[in-house]
Every structure is written in C-alpha cells, then in structure tokens.
Amino acid sequence: SNFESQRARKETRYQQLLADISAAGWTAQLFTVEVGCRGLYHHTLPHLFNFFDIPRHRKKKALNEVAVIALRCSYTIWLSRDNRIWSSNYELVKRPEGSAD
C-alpha cells in the first residue's frame, strides 16, 4: 500500500539518526505517522497513541479530528488549485462556531 511505502521510506530516512542517537548513549524510538488526503490513517497513528497510553475515548476523538483536518486541508488545496498565490489567511482547521468540543 502507499502507506506502507511511505512508512518504509521514512524509516530508511531516519535510520542514521537513530544510530547516531544510540551511539551517543541515548535510546530513541521512531514513530512514523501517515495520514492520507481523504482522512484515512495508517495503523501507526493509533499505535502511537497506544504507546503513550492515551485513553480509548480520547484516542477515538483525536483520530477523528486528524481525519477531518486532513480532509479540510485537502479540500482547501483543491479549491485553490487555480490560484497562483497561496494566502496565509486560509483557515484550514478552524472549528465552526458553536461546535461541540
């Protein structure tokens, strides 16, 4: 899958850094996170939340928010496909007024 190829690419990219950290006497763990433009996420994202013992209800909420943010950003980019200048005023992830938290 595309998620798997991106995960493998990232792991390869950071192998030397992990080796350098280990050689310096530190311990490091690499977590890759992949989220697609349609709001789908790879299993590595829930695994990251599990590593940090994020409670199930918060993990579910965070995964939903990540999906919505990815969708909103992708949609904004698509809507702006004909614009030659990107405005920093585009509100990609602002919650609608009165949204429940």
PDB file of N, CA, C and O in Angstrom, residues 2-68:
ATOM      1  N   ASN A   2       0.287   2.359  -0.325  1.00  0.00           N
ATOM      2  CA  ASN A   2       1.025   3.616  -0.327  1.00  0.00           C
ATOM      3  C   ASN A   2       1.465   3.987   1.086  1.00  0.00           C
ATOM      4  O   ASN A   2       2.553   4.527   1.282  1.00  0.00           O
ATOM      5  N   PHE A   3       0.624   3.693   2.077  1.00  0.00           N
ATOM      6  CA  PHE A   3       1.001   3.964   3.461  1.00  0.00           C
ATOM      7  C   PHE A   3       2.263   3.189   3.821  1.00  0.00           C
ATOM      8  O   PHE A   3       3.167   3.709   4.463  1.00  0.00           O
ATOM      9  N   GLU A   4       2.310   1.921   3.424  1.00  0.00           N
ATOM     10  CA  GLU A   4       3.461   1.087   3.760  1.00  0.00           C
ATOM     11  C   GLU A   4       4.725   1.603   3.095  1.00  0.00           C
ATOM     12  O   GLU A   4       5.792   1.628   3.709  1.00  0.00           O
ATOM     13  N   SER A   5       4.632   2.013   1.837  1.00  0.00           N
ATOM     14  CA  SER A   5       5.824   2.513   1.148  1.00  0.00           C
ATOM     15  C   SER A   5       6.304   3.821   1.782  1.00  0.00           C
ATOM     16  O   SER A   5       7.516   4.044   1.907  1.00  0.00           O
ATOM     17  N   GLN A   6       5.388   4.670   2.199  1.00  0.00           N
ATOM     18  CA  GLN A   6       5.784   5.918   2.859  1.00  0.00           C
ATOM     19  C   GLN A   6       6.397   5.647   4.234  1.00  0.00           C
ATOM     20  O   GLN A   6       7.380   6.280   4.616  1.00  0.00           O
ATOM     21  N   ARG A   7       5.827   4.681   4.945  1.00  0.00           N
ATOM     22  CA  ARG A   7       6.386   4.314   6.248  1.00  0.00           C
ATOM     23  C   ARG A   7       7.812   3.795   6.081  1.00  0.00           C
ATOM     24  O   ARG A   7       8.723   4.207   6.792  1.00  0.00           O
ATOM     25  N   ALA A   8       8.011   2.915   5.106  1.00  0.00           N
ATOM     26  CA  ALA A   8       9.342   2.353   4.855  1.00  0.00           C
ATOM     27  C   ALA A   8      10.332   3.444   4.449  1.00  0.00           C
ATOM     28  O   ALA A   8      11.493   3.451   4.895  1.00  0.00           O
ATOM     29  N   ARG A   9       9.895   4.389   3.625  1.00  0.00           N
ATOM     30  CA  ARG A   9      10.761   5.495   3.196  1.00  0.00           C
ATOM     31  C   ARG A   9      11.194   6.332   4.399  1.00  0.00           C
ATOM     32  O   ARG A   9      12.363   6.685   4.547  1.00  0.00           O
ATOM     33  N   LYS A  10      10.256   6.628   5.282  1.00  0.00           N
ATOM     34  CA  LYS A  10      10.577   7.422   6.472  1.00  0.00           C
ATOM     35  C   LYS A  10      11.517   6.667   7.404  1.00  0.00           C
ATOM     36  O   LYS A  10      12.452   7.247   7.951  1.00  0.00           O
ATOM     37  N   GLU A  11      11.259   5.367   7.581  1.00  0.00           N
ATOM     38  CA  GLU A  11      12.132   4.584   8.458  1.00  0.00           C
ATOM     39  C   GLU A  11      13.557   4.553   7.919  1.00  0.00           C
ATOM     40  O   GLU A  11      14.513   4.680   8.676  1.00  0.00           O
ATOM     41  N   THR A  12      13.692   4.403   6.610  1.00  0.00           N
ATOM     42  CA  THR A  12      15.021   4.409   5.990  1.00  0.00           C
ATOM     43  C   THR A  12      15.698   5.761   6.181  1.00  0.00           C
ATOM     44  O   THR A  12      16.888   5.834   6.505  1.00  0.00           O
ATOM     45  N   ARG A  13      14.945   6.829   6.009  1.00  0.00           N
ATOM     46  CA  ARG A  13      15.491   8.180   6.122  1.00  0.00           C
ATOM     47  C   ARG A  13      16.070   8.449   7.516  1.00  0.00           C
ATOM     48  O   ARG A  13      17.069   9.141   7.661  1.00  0.00           O
ATOM     49  N   TYR A  14      15.453   7.897   8.547  1.00  0.00           N
ATOM     50  CA  TYR A  14      15.857   8.215   9.914  1.00  0.00           C
ATOM     51  C   TYR A  14      16.743   7.156  10.568  1.00  0.00           C
ATOM     52  O   TYR A  14      17.090   7.288  11.738  1.00  0.00           O
ATOM     53  N   GLN A  15      17.143   6.114   9.836  1.00  0.00           N
ATOM     54  CA  GLN A  15      17.987   5.069  10.427  1.00  0.00           C
ATOM     55  C   GLN A  15      19.321   5.612  10.920  1.00  0.00           C
ATOM     56  O   GLN A  15      19.779   5.245  12.004  1.00  0.00           O
ATOM     57  N   GLN A  16      19.963   6.490  10.149  1.00  0.00           N
ATOM     58  CA  GLN A  16      21.248   7.035  10.568  1.00  0.00           C
ATOM     59  C   GLN A  16      21.091   7.895  11.820  1.00  0.00           C
ATOM     60  O   GLN A  16      21.919   7.835  12.732  1.00  0.00           O
ATOM     61  N   LEU A  17      20.044   8.673  11.887  1.00  0.00           N
ATOM     62  CA  LEU A  17      19.801   9.488  13.079  1.00  0.00           C
ATOM     63  C   LEU A  17      19.606   8.597  14.302  1.00  0.00           C
ATOM     64  O   LEU A  17      20.165   8.863  15.367  1.00  0.00           O
ATOM     65  N   LEU A  18      18.838   7.533  14.157  1.00  0.00           N
ATOM     66  CA  LEU A  18      18.632   6.608  15.270  1.00  0.00           C
ATOM     67  C   LEU A  18      19.954   5.968  15.696  1.00  0.00           C
ATOM     68  O   LEU A  18      20.223   5.814  16.898  1.00  0.00           O
ATOM     69  N   ALA A  19      20.796   5.621  14.727  1.00  0.00           N
ATOM     70  CA  ALA A  19      22.108   5.035  15.039  1.00  0.00           C
ATOM     71  C   ALA A  19      22.987   6.048  15.775  1.00  0.00           C
ATOM     72  O   ALA A  19      23.685   5.695  16.738  1.00  0.00           O
ATOM     73  N   ASP A  20      22.960   7.302  15.337  1.00  0.00           N
ATOM     74  CA  ASP A  20      23.748   8.355  15.991  1.00  0.00           C
ATOM     75  C   ASP A  20      23.271   8.582  17.423  1.00  0.00           C
ATOM     76  O   ASP A  20      24.080   8.771  18.338  1.00  0.00           O
ATOM     77  N   ILE A  21      21.977   8.580  17.627  1.00  0.00           N
ATOM     78  CA  ILE A  21      21.410   8.764  18.963  1.00  0.00           C
ATOM     79  C   ILE A  21      21.832   7.607  19.861  1.00  0.00           C
ATOM     80  O   ILE A  21      22.249   7.814  21.010  1.00  0.00           O
ATOM     81  N   SER A  22      21.758   6.402  19.338  1.00  0.00           N
ATOM     82  CA  SER A  22      22.149   5.216  20.096  1.00  0.00           C
ATOM     83  C   SER A  22      23.645   5.253  20.433  1.00  0.00           C
ATOM     84  O   SER A  22      24.049   4.929  21.556  1.00  0.00           O
ATOM     85  N   ALA A  23      24.461   5.666  19.478  1.00  0.00           N
ATOM     86  CA  ALA A  23      25.911   5.757  19.697  1.00  0.00           C
ATOM     87  C   ALA A  23      26.253   6.784  20.768  1.00  0.00           C
ATOM     88  O   ALA A  23      27.276   6.661  21.451  1.00  0.00           O
ATOM     89  N   ALA A  24      25.399   7.779  20.935  1.00  0.00           N
ATOM     90  CA  ALA A  24      25.619   8.819  21.945  1.00  0.00           C
ATOM     91  C   ALA A  24      25.120   8.372  23.320  1.00  0.00           C
ATOM     92  O   ALA A  24      25.191   9.136  24.284  1.00  0.00           O
ATOM     93  N   GLY A  25      24.598   7.145  23.405  1.00  0.00           N
ATOM     94  CA  GLY A  25      24.158   6.619  24.689  1.00  0.00           C
ATOM     95  C   GLY A  25      22.700   6.857  25.016  1.00  0.00           C
ATOM     96  O   GLY A  25      22.253   6.562  26.122  1.00  0.00           O
ATOM     97  N   TRP A  26      21.956   7.364  24.075  1.00  0.00           N
ATOM     98  CA  TRP A  26      20.532   7.626  24.279  1.00  0.00           C
ATOM     99  C   TRP A  26      19.711   6.492  23.683  1.00  0.00           C
ATOM    100  O   TRP A  26      20.197   5.727  22.864  1.00  0.00           O
ATOM    101  N   THR A  27      18.475   6.414  24.082  1.00  0.00           N
ATOM    102  CA  THR A  27      17.539   5.463  23.497  1.00  0.00           C
ATOM    103  C   THR A  27      16.456   6.257  22.783  1.00  0.00           C
ATOM    104  O   THR A  27      15.924   7.218  23.340  1.00  0.00           O
ATOM    105  N   ALA A  28      16.169   5.855  21.563  1.00  0.00           N
ATOM    106  CA  ALA A  28      15.136   6.542  20.785  1.00  0.00           C
ATOM    107  C   ALA A  28      14.268   5.515  20.095  1.00  0.00           C
ATOM    108  O   ALA A  28      14.718   4.416  19.773  1.00  0.00           O
ATOM    109  N   GLN A  29      13.036   5.885  19.881  1.00  0.00           N
ATOM    110  CA  GLN A  29      12.113   5.030  19.140  1.00  0.00           C
ATOM    111  C   GLN A  29      11.472   5.875  18.060  1.00  0.00           C
ATOM    112  O   GLN A  29      11.014   6.996  18.327  1.00  0.00           O
ATOM    113  N   LEU A  30      11.470   5.365  16.847  1.00  0.00           N
ATOM    114  CA  LEU A  30      10.903   6.084  15.716  1.00  0.00           C
ATOM    115  C   LEU A  30       9.432   5.721  15.556  1.00  0.00           C
ATOM    116  O   LEU A  30       9.078   4.544  15.511  1.00  0.00           O
ATOM    117  N   PHE A  31       8.595   6.729  15.482  1.00  0.00           N
ATOM    118  CA  PHE A  31       7.183   6.546  15.170  1.00  0.00           C
ATOM    119  C   PHE A  31       6.906   7.292  13.878  1.00  0.00           C
ATOM    120  O   PHE A  31       7.112   8.502  13.808  1.00  0.00           O
ATOM    121  N   THR A  32       6.466   6.590  12.875  1.00  0.00           N
ATOM    122  CA  THR A  32       6.038   7.264  11.650  1.00  0.00           C
ATOM    123  C   THR A  32       4.523   7.409  11.710  1.00  0.00           C
ATOM    124  O   THR A  32       3.831   6.559  12.272  1.00  0.00           O
ATOM    125  N   VAL A  33       4.029   8.477  11.151  1.00  0.00           N
ATOM    126  CA  VAL A  33       2.585   8.728  11.132  1.00  0.00           C
ATOM    127  C   VAL A  33       2.206   9.083   9.704  1.00  0.00           C
ATOM    128  O   VAL A  33       2.783   9.998   9.115  1.00  0.00           O
ATOM    129  N   GLU A  34       1.282   8.350   9.152  1.00  0.00           N
ATOM    130  CA  GLU A  34       0.824   8.592   7.796  1.00  0.00           C
ATOM    131  C   GLU A  34      -0.677   8.835   7.810  1.00  0.00           C
ATOM    132  O   GLU A  34      -1.427   8.018   8.345  1.00  0.00           O
ATOM    133  N   VAL A  35      -1.075   9.962   7.238  1.00  0.00           N
ATOM    134  CA  VAL A  35      -2.492  10.305   7.111  1.00  0.00           C
ATOM    135  C   VAL A  35      -2.711  10.725   5.662  1.00  0.00           C
ATOM    136  O   VAL A  35      -2.003  11.585   5.150  1.00  0.00           O
ATOM    137  N   GLY A  36      -3.671  10.107   5.013  1.00  0.00           N
ATOM    138  CA  GLY A  36      -3.941  10.402   3.616  1.00  0.00           C
ATOM    139  C   GLY A  36      -4.831  11.613   3.428  1.00  0.00           C
ATOM    140  O   GLY A  36      -5.475  12.104   4.354  1.00  0.00           O
ATOM    141  N   CYS A  37      -4.873  12.086   2.203  1.00  0.00           N
ATOM    142  CA  CYS A  37      -5.646  13.287   1.888  1.00  0.00           C
ATOM    143  C   CYS A  37      -7.150  13.079   2.034  1.00  0.00           C
ATOM    144  O   CYS A  37      -7.895  14.048   2.111  1.00  0.00           O
ATOM    145  N   ARG A  38      -7.592  11.839   2.092  1.00  0.00           N
ATOM    146  CA  ARG A  38      -9.022  11.559   2.270  1.00  0.00           C
ATOM    147  C   ARG A  38      -9.387  11.303   3.721  1.00  0.00           C
ATOM    148  O   ARG A  38     -10.487  10.871   4.029  1.00  0.00           O
ATOM    149  N   GLY A  39      -8.421  11.546   4.610  1.00  0.00           N
ATOM    150  CA  GLY A  39      -8.702  11.383   6.025  1.00  0.00           C
ATOM    151  C   GLY A  39      -8.429   9.992   6.560  1.00  0.00           C
ATOM    152  O   GLY A  39      -8.671   9.725   7.734  1.00  0.00           O
ATOM    153  N   LEU A  40      -7.930   9.109   5.733  1.00  0.00           N
ATOM    154  CA  LEU A  40      -7.582   7.770   6.200  1.00  0.00           C
ATOM    155  C   LEU A  40      -6.216   7.821   6.861  1.00  0.00           C
ATOM    156  O   LEU A  40      -5.336   8.559   6.430  1.00  0.00           O
ATOM    157  N   TYR A  41      -6.038   7.026   7.892  1.00  0.00           N
ATOM    158  CA  TYR A  41      -4.753   6.993   8.577  1.00  0.00           C
ATOM    159  C   TYR A  41      -4.271   5.554   8.665  1.00  0.00           C
ATOM    160  O   TYR A  41      -5.049   4.605   8.682  1.00  0.00           O
ATOM    161  N   HIS A  42      -2.958   5.418   8.700  1.00  0.00           N
ATOM    162  CA  HIS A  42      -2.329   4.106   8.801  1.00  0.00           C
ATOM    163  C   HIS A  42      -2.394   3.640  10.247  1.00  0.00           C
ATOM    164  O   HIS A  42      -2.514   4.452  11.167  1.00  0.00           O
ATOM    165  N   HIS A  43      -2.266   2.350  10.466  1.00  0.00           N
ATOM    166  CA  HIS A  43      -2.353   1.796  11.823  1.00  0.00           C
ATOM    167  C   HIS A  43      -1.266   2.335  12.756  1.00  0.00           C
ATOM    168  O   HIS A  43      -1.361   2.191  13.967  1.00  0.00           O
ATOM    169  N   THR A  44      -0.255   2.993  12.187  1.00  0.00           N
ATOM    170  CA  THR A  44       0.819   3.526  13.026  1.00  0.00           C
ATOM    171  C   THR A  44       0.344   4.676  13.916  1.00  0.00           C
ATOM    172  O   THR A  44       0.899   4.883  14.994  1.00  0.00           O
ATOM    173  N   LEU A  45      -0.671   5.393  13.497  1.00  0.00           N
ATOM    174  CA  LEU A  45      -1.168   6.504  14.319  1.00  0.00           C
ATOM    175  C   LEU A  45      -1.846   6.001  15.594  1.00  0.00           C
ATOM    176  O   LEU A  45      -1.484   6.455  16.692  1.00  0.00           O
ATOM    177  N   PRO A  46      -2.763   5.056  15.515  1.00  0.00           N
ATOM    178  CA  PRO A  46      -3.312   4.507  16.761  1.00  0.00           C
ATOM    179  C   PRO A  46      -2.232   3.845  17.628  1.00  0.00           C
ATOM    180  O   PRO A  46      -2.298   3.924  18.858  1.00  0.00           O
ATOM    181  N   HIS A  47      -1.235   3.236  17.000  1.00  0.00           N
ATOM    182  CA  HIS A  47      -0.147   2.615  17.768  1.00  0.00           C
ATOM    183  C   HIS A  47       0.633   3.671  18.547  1.00  0.00           C
ATOM    184  O   HIS A  47       1.064   3.425  19.677  1.00  0.00           O
ATOM    185  N   LEU A  48       0.812   4.842  17.945  1.00  0.00           N
ATOM    186  CA  LEU A  48       1.489   5.937  18.643  1.00  0.00           C
ATOM    187  C   LEU A  48       0.690   6.346  19.879  1.00  0.00           C
ATOM    188  O   LEU A  48       1.250   6.497  20.967  1.00  0.00           O
ATOM    189  N   PHE A  49      -0.609   6.486  19.731  1.00  0.00           N
ATOM    190  CA  PHE A  49      -1.461   6.836  20.865  1.00  0.00           C
ATOM    191  C   PHE A  49      -1.426   5.747  21.941  1.00  0.00           C
ATOM    192  O   PHE A  49      -1.415   6.045  23.132  1.00  0.00           O
ATOM    193  N   ASN A  50      -1.385   4.498  21.508  1.00  0.00           N
ATOM    194  CA  ASN A  50      -1.291   3.395  22.465  1.00  0.00           C
ATOM    195  C   ASN A  50       0.022   3.442  23.243  1.00  0.00           C
ATOM    196  O   ASN A  50       0.049   3.170  24.442  1.00  0.00           O
ATOM    197  N   PHE A  51       1.105   3.776  22.555  1.00  0.00           N
ATOM    198  CA  PHE A  51       2.410   3.858  23.199  1.00  0.00           C
ATOM    199  C   PHE A  51       2.377   4.854  24.358  1.00  0.00           C
ATOM    200  O   PHE A  51       2.980   4.644  25.403  1.00  0.00           O
ATOM    201  N   PHE A  52       1.675   5.953  24.166  1.00  0.00           N
ATOM    202  CA  PHE A  52       1.579   6.988  25.190  1.00  0.00           C
ATOM    203  C   PHE A  52       0.385   6.786  26.124  1.00  0.00           C
ATOM    204  O   PHE A  52       0.045   7.675  26.896  1.00  0.00           O
ATOM    205  N   ASP A  53      -0.241   5.630  26.053  1.00  0.00           N
ATOM    206  CA  ASP A  53      -1.369   5.278  26.919  1.00  0.00           C
ATOM    207  C   ASP A  53      -2.502   6.297  26.871  1.00  0.00           C
ATOM    208  O   ASP A  53      -3.094   6.643  27.893  1.00  0.00           O
ATOM    209  N   ILE A  54      -2.800   6.780  25.684  1.00  0.00           N
ATOM    210  CA  ILE A  54      -3.921   7.695  25.510  1.00  0.00           C
ATOM    211  C   ILE A  54      -5.208   6.891  25.725  1.00  0.00           C
ATOM    212  O   ILE A  54      -5.386   5.838  25.114  1.00  0.00           O
ATOM    213  N   PRO A  55      -6.102   7.359  26.584  1.00  0.00           N
ATOM    214  CA  PRO A  55      -7.354   6.625  26.819  1.00  0.00           C
ATOM    215  C   PRO A  55      -8.153   6.447  25.526  1.00  0.00           C
ATOM    216  O   PRO A  55      -8.099   7.280  24.620  1.00  0.00           O
ATOM    217  N   ARG A  56      -8.894   5.368  25.471  1.00  0.00           N
ATOM    218  CA  ARG A  56      -9.629   4.995  24.260  1.00  0.00           C
ATOM    219  C   ARG A  56     -10.526   6.124  23.744  1.00  0.00           C
ATOM    220  O   ARG A  56     -10.559   6.409  22.547  1.00  0.00           O
ATOM    221  N   HIS A  57     -11.282   6.774  24.630  1.00  0.00           N
ATOM    222  CA  HIS A  57     -12.204   7.820  24.174  1.00  0.00           C
ATOM    223  C   HIS A  57     -11.447   9.028  23.607  1.00  0.00           C
ATOM    224  O   HIS A  57     -11.881   9.628  22.637  1.00  0.00           O
ATOM    225  N   ARG A  58     -10.310   9.354  24.193  1.00  0.00           N
ATOM    226  CA  ARG A  58      -9.512  10.472  23.665  1.00  0.00           C
ATOM    227  C   ARG A  58      -8.828  10.089  22.357  1.00  0.00           C
ATOM    228  O   ARG A  58      -8.686  10.911  21.457  1.00  0.00           O
ATOM    229  N   LYS A  59      -8.398   8.837  22.277  1.00  0.00           N
ATOM    230  CA  LYS A  59      -7.770   8.365  21.044  1.00  0.00           C
ATOM    231  C   LYS A  59      -8.770   8.414  19.900  1.00  0.00           C
ATOM    232  O   LYS A  59      -8.455   8.895  18.807  1.00  0.00           O
ATOM    233  N   LYS A  60      -9.990   7.954  20.161  1.00  0.00           N
ATOM    234  CA  LYS A  60     -11.025   7.961  19.124  1.00  0.00           C
ATOM    235  C   LYS A  60     -11.318   9.386  18.658  1.00  0.00           C
ATOM    236  O   LYS A  60     -11.434   9.653  17.464  1.00  0.00           O
ATOM    237  N   LYS A  61     -11.402  10.301  19.613  1.00  0.00           N
ATOM    238  CA  LYS A  61     -11.662  11.701  19.276  1.00  0.00           C
ATOM    239  C   LYS A  61     -10.506  12.292  18.466  1.00  0.00           C
ATOM    240  O   LYS A  61     -10.716  12.974  17.466  1.00  0.00           O
ATOM    241  N   ALA A  62      -9.279  12.006  18.887  1.00  0.00           N
ATOM    242  CA  ALA A  62      -8.105  12.534  18.188  1.00  0.00           C
ATOM    243  C   ALA A  62      -8.009  11.966  16.772  1.00  0.00           C
ATOM    244  O   ALA A  62      -7.701  12.703  15.821  1.00  0.00           O
ATOM    245  N   LEU A  63      -8.269  10.682  16.604  1.00  0.00           N
ATOM    246  CA  LEU A  63      -8.226  10.077  15.273  1.00  0.00           C
ATOM    247  C   LEU A  63      -9.270  10.705  14.359  1.00  0.00           C
ATOM    248  O   LEU A  63      -9.004  10.968  13.184  1.00  0.00           O
ATOM    249  N   ASN A  64     -10.451  10.975  14.904  1.00  0.00           N
ATOM    250  CA  ASN A  64     -11.494  11.632  14.115  1.00  0.00           C
ATOM    251  C   ASN A  64     -11.066  13.046  13.723  1.00  0.00           C
ATOM    252  O   ASN A  64     -11.260  13.469  12.580  1.00  0.00           O
ATOM    253  N   GLU A  65     -10.480  13.773  14.659  1.00  0.00           N
ATOM    254  CA  GLU A  65     -10.033  15.136  14.364  1.00  0.00           C
ATOM    255  C   GLU A  65      -8.924  15.144  13.319  1.00  0.00           C
ATOM    256  O   GLU A  65      -8.906  16.004  12.437  1.00  0.00           O
ATOM    257  N   VAL A  66      -8.002  14.202  13.405  1.00  0.00           N
ATOM    258  CA  VAL A  66      -6.936  14.105  12.404  1.00  0.00           C
ATOM    259  C   VAL A  66      -7.539  13.868  11.026  1.00  0.00           C
ATOM    260  O   VAL A  66      -7.140  14.491  10.040  1.00  0.00           O
ATOM    261  N   ALA A  67      -8.520  12.971  10.941  1.00  0.00           N
ATOM    262  CA  ALA A  67      -9.161  12.675   9.662  1.00  0.00           C
ATOM    263  C   ALA A  67      -9.855  13.907   9.094  1.00  0.00           C
ATOM    264  O   ALA A  67      -9.719  14.215   7.906  1.00  0.00           O
ATOM    265  N   VAL A  68     -10.579  14.619   9.940  1.00  0.00           N
ATOM    266  CA  VAL A  68     -11.296  15.816   9.485  1.00  0.00           C
ATOM    267  C   VAL A  68     -10.314  16.896   9.041  1.00  0.00           C
ATOM    268  O   VAL A  68     -10.506  17.549   8.009  1.00  0.00           O
TER     269      VAL A  68
END
